[in-house]
Coordinates of C-alpha atoms and ligand atoms in Angstrom, one line a residue:
X16 CA 41.9 -71.9 27.5
X17 CA 42.0 -69.1 25.4
X18 CA 42.3 -65.0 27.4
X19 CA 42.4 -61.6 25.6
X20 CA 42.6 -58.3 26.9
X21 CA 41.1 -56.0 24.9
X22 CA 40.2 -52.3 25.1
X23 CA 37.1 -51.9 23.8
X24 CA 36.7 -48.1 22.7
X25 CA 32.8 -46.7 23.0
X26 CA 31.3 -44.0 22.1
X27 CA 31.4 -42.3 26.1
X28 CA 34.9 -43.3 26.2
X29 CA 37.0 -46.8 26.8
X30 CA 37.1 -49.6 29.2
X31 CA 39.3 -51.7 29.7
X32 CA 37.8 -55.8 29.2
X33 CA 39.0 -59.0 29.9
X34 CA 37.6 -61.8 27.8
X35 CA 38.2 -65.6 28.7
X36 CA 36.7 -68.5 27.1
X37 CA 37.9 -71.4 27.8
X38 CA 36.1 -75.2 27.3
X39 CA 33.6 -73.9 29.9
X40 CA 32.3 -70.9 29.4
X41 CA 33.1 -67.5 28.0
X42 CA 33.2 -64.4 30.5
X43 CA 33.7 -61.2 29.8
X44 CA 35.5 -58.3 32.4
X45 CA 35.8 -54.9 32.9
X46 CA 39.2 -54.4 34.3
X47 CA 37.1 -50.8 35.4
X48 CA 35.5 -51.8 38.8
X49 CA 36.4 -54.9 38.3
X50 CA 33.1 -56.1 37.7
X51 CA 32.2 -59.1 35.5
X52 CA 29.6 -58.7 32.8
X53 CA 28.6 -61.4 31.1
X54 CA 28.7 -65.2 32.4
X55 CA 27.6 -68.1 29.8
X56 CA 28.0 -71.5 30.9
X57 CA 29.2 -73.5 27.2
X58 CA 27.3 -77.3 28.3
X59 CA 23.3 -75.2 28.6
X60 CA 25.0 -71.7 26.6
X61 CA 22.9 -69.4 29.2
X62 CA 24.0 -66.2 29.8
X63 CA 23.8 -66.2 34.1
X64 CA 24.0 -62.5 34.2
X65 CA 21.8 -59.1 33.2
X66 CA 24.1 -56.1 31.5
X67 CA 21.4 -52.7 31.4
X68 CA 21.6 -52.3 27.0
X69 CA 22.0 -48.8 28.1
X70 CA 25.0 -48.8 31.0
X71 CA 27.4 -46.7 30.8
X72 CA 30.2 -47.9 29.7
X73 CA 32.3 -44.6 29.9
X74 CA 34.9 -45.7 33.3
X75 CA 33.0 -43.1 35.2
X76 CA 30.0 -44.0 36.4
X77 CA 28.6 -47.5 37.7
X78 CA 27.6 -50.2 35.4
X79 CA 24.0 -51.3 35.7
X80 CA 24.0 -55.2 35.4
X81 CA 26.7 -58.2 36.1
X82 CA 28.2 -58.2 39.1
X83 CA 29.0 -54.1 40.8
X84 CA 31.7 -54.8 43.6
X85 CA 30.0 -52.9 46.6
X86 CA 33.1 -51.7 49.1
X87 CA 33.5 -50.5 51.8
X88 CA 29.5 -49.2 52.3
X89 CA 26.9 -51.2 51.1
X90 CA 24.5 -48.6 50.2
X91 CA 24.6 -45.1 51.1
X92 CA 27.2 -44.1 53.5
X93 CA 25.9 -44.3 56.9
X94 CA 26.8 -41.3 57.7
X95 CA 28.2 -39.2 54.4
X96 CA 25.4 -39.0 53.1
X97 CA 27.0 -36.6 50.2
X98 CA 29.7 -39.9 49.4
X99 CA 28.5 -42.6 46.1
X100 CA 26.1 -45.5 47.5
X101 CA 27.7 -48.4 47.6
X102 CA 30.7 -47.6 48.2
X103 CA 33.9 -46.7 45.6
X104 CA 36.1 -49.7 44.1
X105 CA 33.1 -50.1 41.4
X106 CA 34.2 -47.1 40.1
X107 CA 37.8 -47.7 40.3
X108 CA 40.4 -49.0 38.0
X109 CA 41.7 -52.3 38.6
X110 CA 44.7 -54.4 37.8
X111 CA 45.5 -58.2 36.6
X112 CA 48.0 -60.1 39.6
X113 CA 47.7 -62.8 37.5
X114 CA 45.9 -64.9 35.3
X115 CA 46.0 -68.7 36.2
X116 CA 44.4 -72.2 34.0
X117 CA 43.8 -74.9 35.6
X118 CA 42.1 -78.0 35.0
X119 CA 38.7 -77.7 34.5
X120 CA 38.3 -73.4 34.6
X121 CA 41.0 -70.3 34.5
X122 CA 41.3 -68.3 38.1
X123 CA 41.7 -64.2 37.7
X124 CA 42.6 -62.1 40.5
X125 CA 42.1 -59.1 40.2
X126 CA 43.2 -55.7 42.9
X127 CA 41.6 -52.4 42.8
X128 CA 44.4 -48.9 42.1
X129 CA 42.7 -48.2 45.6
X130 CA 41.2 -48.9 49.1
X131 CA 41.4 -46.2 51.0
X132 CA 38.9 -43.1 50.6
X133 CA 36.9 -40.6 51.7
X134 CA 34.3 -42.4 54.4
X135 CA 36.6 -45.2 55.1
X136 CA 39.8 -44.9 56.8
X137 CA 40.5 -48.8 57.1
X138 CA 44.3 -50.6 55.9
X139 CA 43.3 -52.7 53.7
X140 CA 44.2 -54.6 50.8
X141 CA 41.0 -56.1 48.3
X142 CA 41.6 -58.9 46.0
X143 CA 38.9 -60.0 43.4
X144 CA 39.5 -63.8 42.8
X145 CA 37.2 -65.0 40.0
X146 CA 37.1 -68.8 38.8
X147 CA 35.8 -69.0 35.3
X148 CA 34.7 -73.2 34.9
X149 CA 31.6 -74.5 34.2
X150 CA 30.9 -72.1 37.1
X151 CA 31.6 -69.0 38.1
X152 CA 33.2 -68.2 41.2
X153 CA 33.9 -64.6 43.3
X154 CA 35.5 -64.3 45.8
X155 CA 36.0 -61.2 47.6
X156 CA 39.0 -60.6 50.1
X157 CA 39.1 -58.2 52.2
X158 CA 42.5 -58.0 54.4
X159 CA 43.5 -55.7 57.1
X160 CA 47.0 -54.5 57.2
X161 CA 46.8 -51.9 59.5
X162 CA 46.7 -52.5 63.0
X163 CA 43.3 -51.6 63.7
X164 CA 40.5 -53.3 63.9
X165 CA 38.1 -52.2 60.6
X166 CA 34.6 -52.5 60.2
X167 CA 33.2 -52.5 56.3
X168 CA 29.9 -53.8 54.3
X169 CA 29.4 -54.7 51.2
X170 CA 27.7 -56.9 48.0
X171 CA 28.1 -58.8 45.2
X172 CA 25.5 -57.1 43.7
X173 CA 24.6 -59.6 41.0
X174 CA 22.1 -58.9 38.4
X175 CA 21.4 -62.3 36.8
X176 CA 19.9 -62.5 33.6
X177 CA 16.5 -64.1 33.5
X178 CA 13.3 -64.8 31.1
X179 CA 10.4 -62.6 33.0
X180 CA 10.0 -61.1 36.7
X181 CA 6.5 -62.2 36.0
X182 CA 7.4 -65.7 35.3
X183 CA 10.4 -66.0 38.3
X184 CA 10.1 -67.4 41.4
X185 CA 13.7 -67.5 44.0
X186 CA 13.8 -70.0 46.6
X187 CA 15.7 -70.4 49.9
X188 CA 15.2 -67.8 51.9
X189 CA 12.9 -67.9 55.0
X190 CA 12.3 -65.3 58.2
X191 CA 12.2 -62.0 58.1
X192 CA 12.8 -59.4 55.8
X193 CA 13.6 -55.4 56.5
X194 CA 11.6 -54.0 53.7
X195 CA 13.5 -50.1 52.5
X196 CA 10.6 -49.1 50.5
X197 CA 9.3 -49.2 54.1
X198 CA 11.2 -47.5 56.1
X199 CA 13.0 -50.9 57.2
X200 CA 10.5 -52.1 58.6
X201 CA 10.0 -56.1 59.3
X202 CA 8.2 -58.4 56.7
X203 CA 7.9 -61.9 56.8
X204 CA 9.4 -63.8 53.2
X205 CA 6.8 -64.2 51.0
X206 CA 5.8 -67.7 50.0
X207 CA 6.4 -68.7 47.0
X208 CA 8.6 -65.4 46.4
X209 CA 7.2 -64.3 43.2
X210 CA 7.5 -60.7 41.6
X211 CA 5.0 -58.2 41.3
X212 CA 6.1 -54.3 41.6
X213 CA 8.9 -52.6 42.9
X214 CA 11.2 -55.4 45.5
X215 CA 14.1 -54.2 47.6
X216 CA 14.8 -56.0 50.4
X217 CA 17.4 -57.2 52.5
X218 CA 16.9 -60.6 54.3
X219 CA 18.5 -60.8 57.9
X220 CA 19.4 -64.4 57.6
X221 CA 22.1 -66.7 55.5
X222 CA 21.2 -68.9 53.8
X223 CA 24.5 -70.9 51.9
X224 CA 22.1 -71.9 48.5
X225 CA 19.7 -70.0 46.7
X226 CA 17.6 -70.7 42.8
X227 CA 16.4 -68.5 41.0
X228 CA 13.7 -70.4 39.0
X229 CA 12.7 -68.2 35.5
X230 CA 11.4 -70.0 32.0
X231 CA 11.8 -73.5 33.6
X232 CA 16.0 -72.1 33.8
X233 CA 17.1 -72.9 37.0
X234 CA 20.2 -70.9 38.0
X235 CA 22.7 -71.3 41.9
X236 CA 23.7 -69.2 44.3
X237 CA 26.0 -70.0 46.6
X238 CA 27.0 -67.8 48.8
X239 CA 29.8 -67.5 51.4
X240 CA 30.5 -65.0 54.2
X241 CA 27.2 -62.9 54.3
X242 CA 25.3 -61.3 56.8
X243 CA 22.4 -61.1 54.9
X244 CA 20.7 -61.4 51.4
X245 CA 19.7 -58.3 49.4
X246 CA 16.7 -59.2 47.1
X247 CA 16.3 -55.8 43.8
X248 CA 14.0 -54.9 41.2
X249 CA 13.0 -51.7 40.4
X250 CA 10.2 -52.4 38.0
X251 CA 8.8 -50.1 35.8
X252 CA 8.2 -46.9 37.3
X253 CA 11.5 -46.2 38.8
X254 CA 13.1 -47.7 35.9
X255 CA 11.2 -45.2 33.8
X256 CA 13.6 -43.0 35.6
X257 CA 17.0 -44.3 35.3
X258 CA 18.4 -43.0 33.1
X259 CA 21.3 -46.7 31.7
X260 CA 17.9 -48.8 32.2
X261 CA 15.8 -49.3 29.0
X262 CA 12.3 -49.0 29.7
X263 CA 11.3 -53.0 30.1
X264 CA 14.5 -54.0 31.6
X265 CA 13.5 -54.7 35.2
X266 CA 11.5 -57.9 33.3
X267 CA 14.4 -59.8 32.4
X268 CA 16.5 -58.9 35.6
X269 CA 17.0 -60.1 39.4
X270 CA 19.3 -58.6 42.4
X271 CA 20.3 -60.9 44.4
X272 CA 23.2 -60.1 46.4
X273 CA 25.3 -61.8 48.7
X274 CA 26.0 -58.4 51.1
X275 CA 27.8 -57.7 53.9
X276 CA 25.1 -55.1 55.5
X277 CA 25.4 -55.4 59.1
X278 CA 29.1 -54.3 59.5
X279 CA 31.7 -57.3 59.9
X280 CA 35.0 -56.2 61.5
X281 CA 38.3 -57.4 60.7
X282 CA 40.9 -57.6 63.0
X283 CA 44.4 -56.5 62.2
X284 CA 46.3 -59.1 60.1
X285 CA 42.7 -61.3 59.8
X286 CA 40.7 -61.5 56.6
X287 CA 37.5 -61.5 55.3
X288 CA 35.7 -63.4 52.4
X289 CA 32.6 -63.0 50.5
X290 CA 31.4 -65.7 48.0
X291 CA 29.5 -65.7 45.6
X292 CA 29.1 -68.7 43.2
X293 CA 27.0 -69.3 40.5
X294 CA 25.8 -72.4 38.0
Ligands
BG6_302 C1 20.9 -52.6 46.0 C2 20.0 -51.4 46.5 O1 21.1 -53.5 46.2 O2 20.7 -51.1 44.7 C3 18.7 -50.5 45.8 O3 19.1 -51.8 47.9 C4 19.4 -49.3 45.1 O4 18.1 -50.1 47.0 C5 20.2 -50.2 43.7 O5 18.2 -48.8 44.6 C6 20.8 -49.8 43.3 O6 21.4 -49.3 42.7 P1 22.7 -48.0 42.3 O7 23.3 -47.3 43.7 O8 23.5 -49.2 41.7 O9 22.1 -47.4 41.6

């Protein structure tokens, strides 16, 4: 394995990056946000993640693309509307706890500098365990180190790289979803699951296996510990209003998020693991 820790100086600021290059894959991880930016397995050379060309890599704003870590809440805070969407660890500095070379993968363990913040008073240890081999494993471990139970929501908000949204389908979802674009109206999951407009859906199902098919390539997603799957694509009009999204960027990405949207209670001394494996 070759692991290099580099500091990329960028016009808007500085982000410390980890670059992992082993026999099986190449990946980059931003320590700002504990955020995986890219993952390309070497057996097929296909980039699995999408990163906006206009992503703000300034160590201040959330990064558009890769795998943002949404925690300890998903979406807007449920009572305090002044707080940032998707919690506060995606804009925290994270640090490397350890990095281990195994036979067929590299494991990197990261922690954020702070787990307590306005809007959440649980006493926790939060750990992100990233495994880079033929597949990418991402495990977010929420441990209750206090004496009171707490409830959190969150997501592994993965942006998948696709060739073209008009030739993309998702398999593995069924049942009903809540449509965030129609005041959470419950609707049946479309079959086949294709895209022709803005999409923002919370699927209240817990499939273990999902697949994104695009232009003959299939990306497989294995999920653990979730209570829902969120599917998001901003489409053309919304993309134009987003400063960190190219006008046509939406054509090349699809978010399929392994999520806890309904609330996960963690008892004192216990932990909850939210996991996504991408191949
Ligand atoms: C999705 C939400 O998870 O994230 C959408 O369902 C939201 O409603 C999207 O627009 C992007 O959020 P943000 O805060 O990164 O712009």
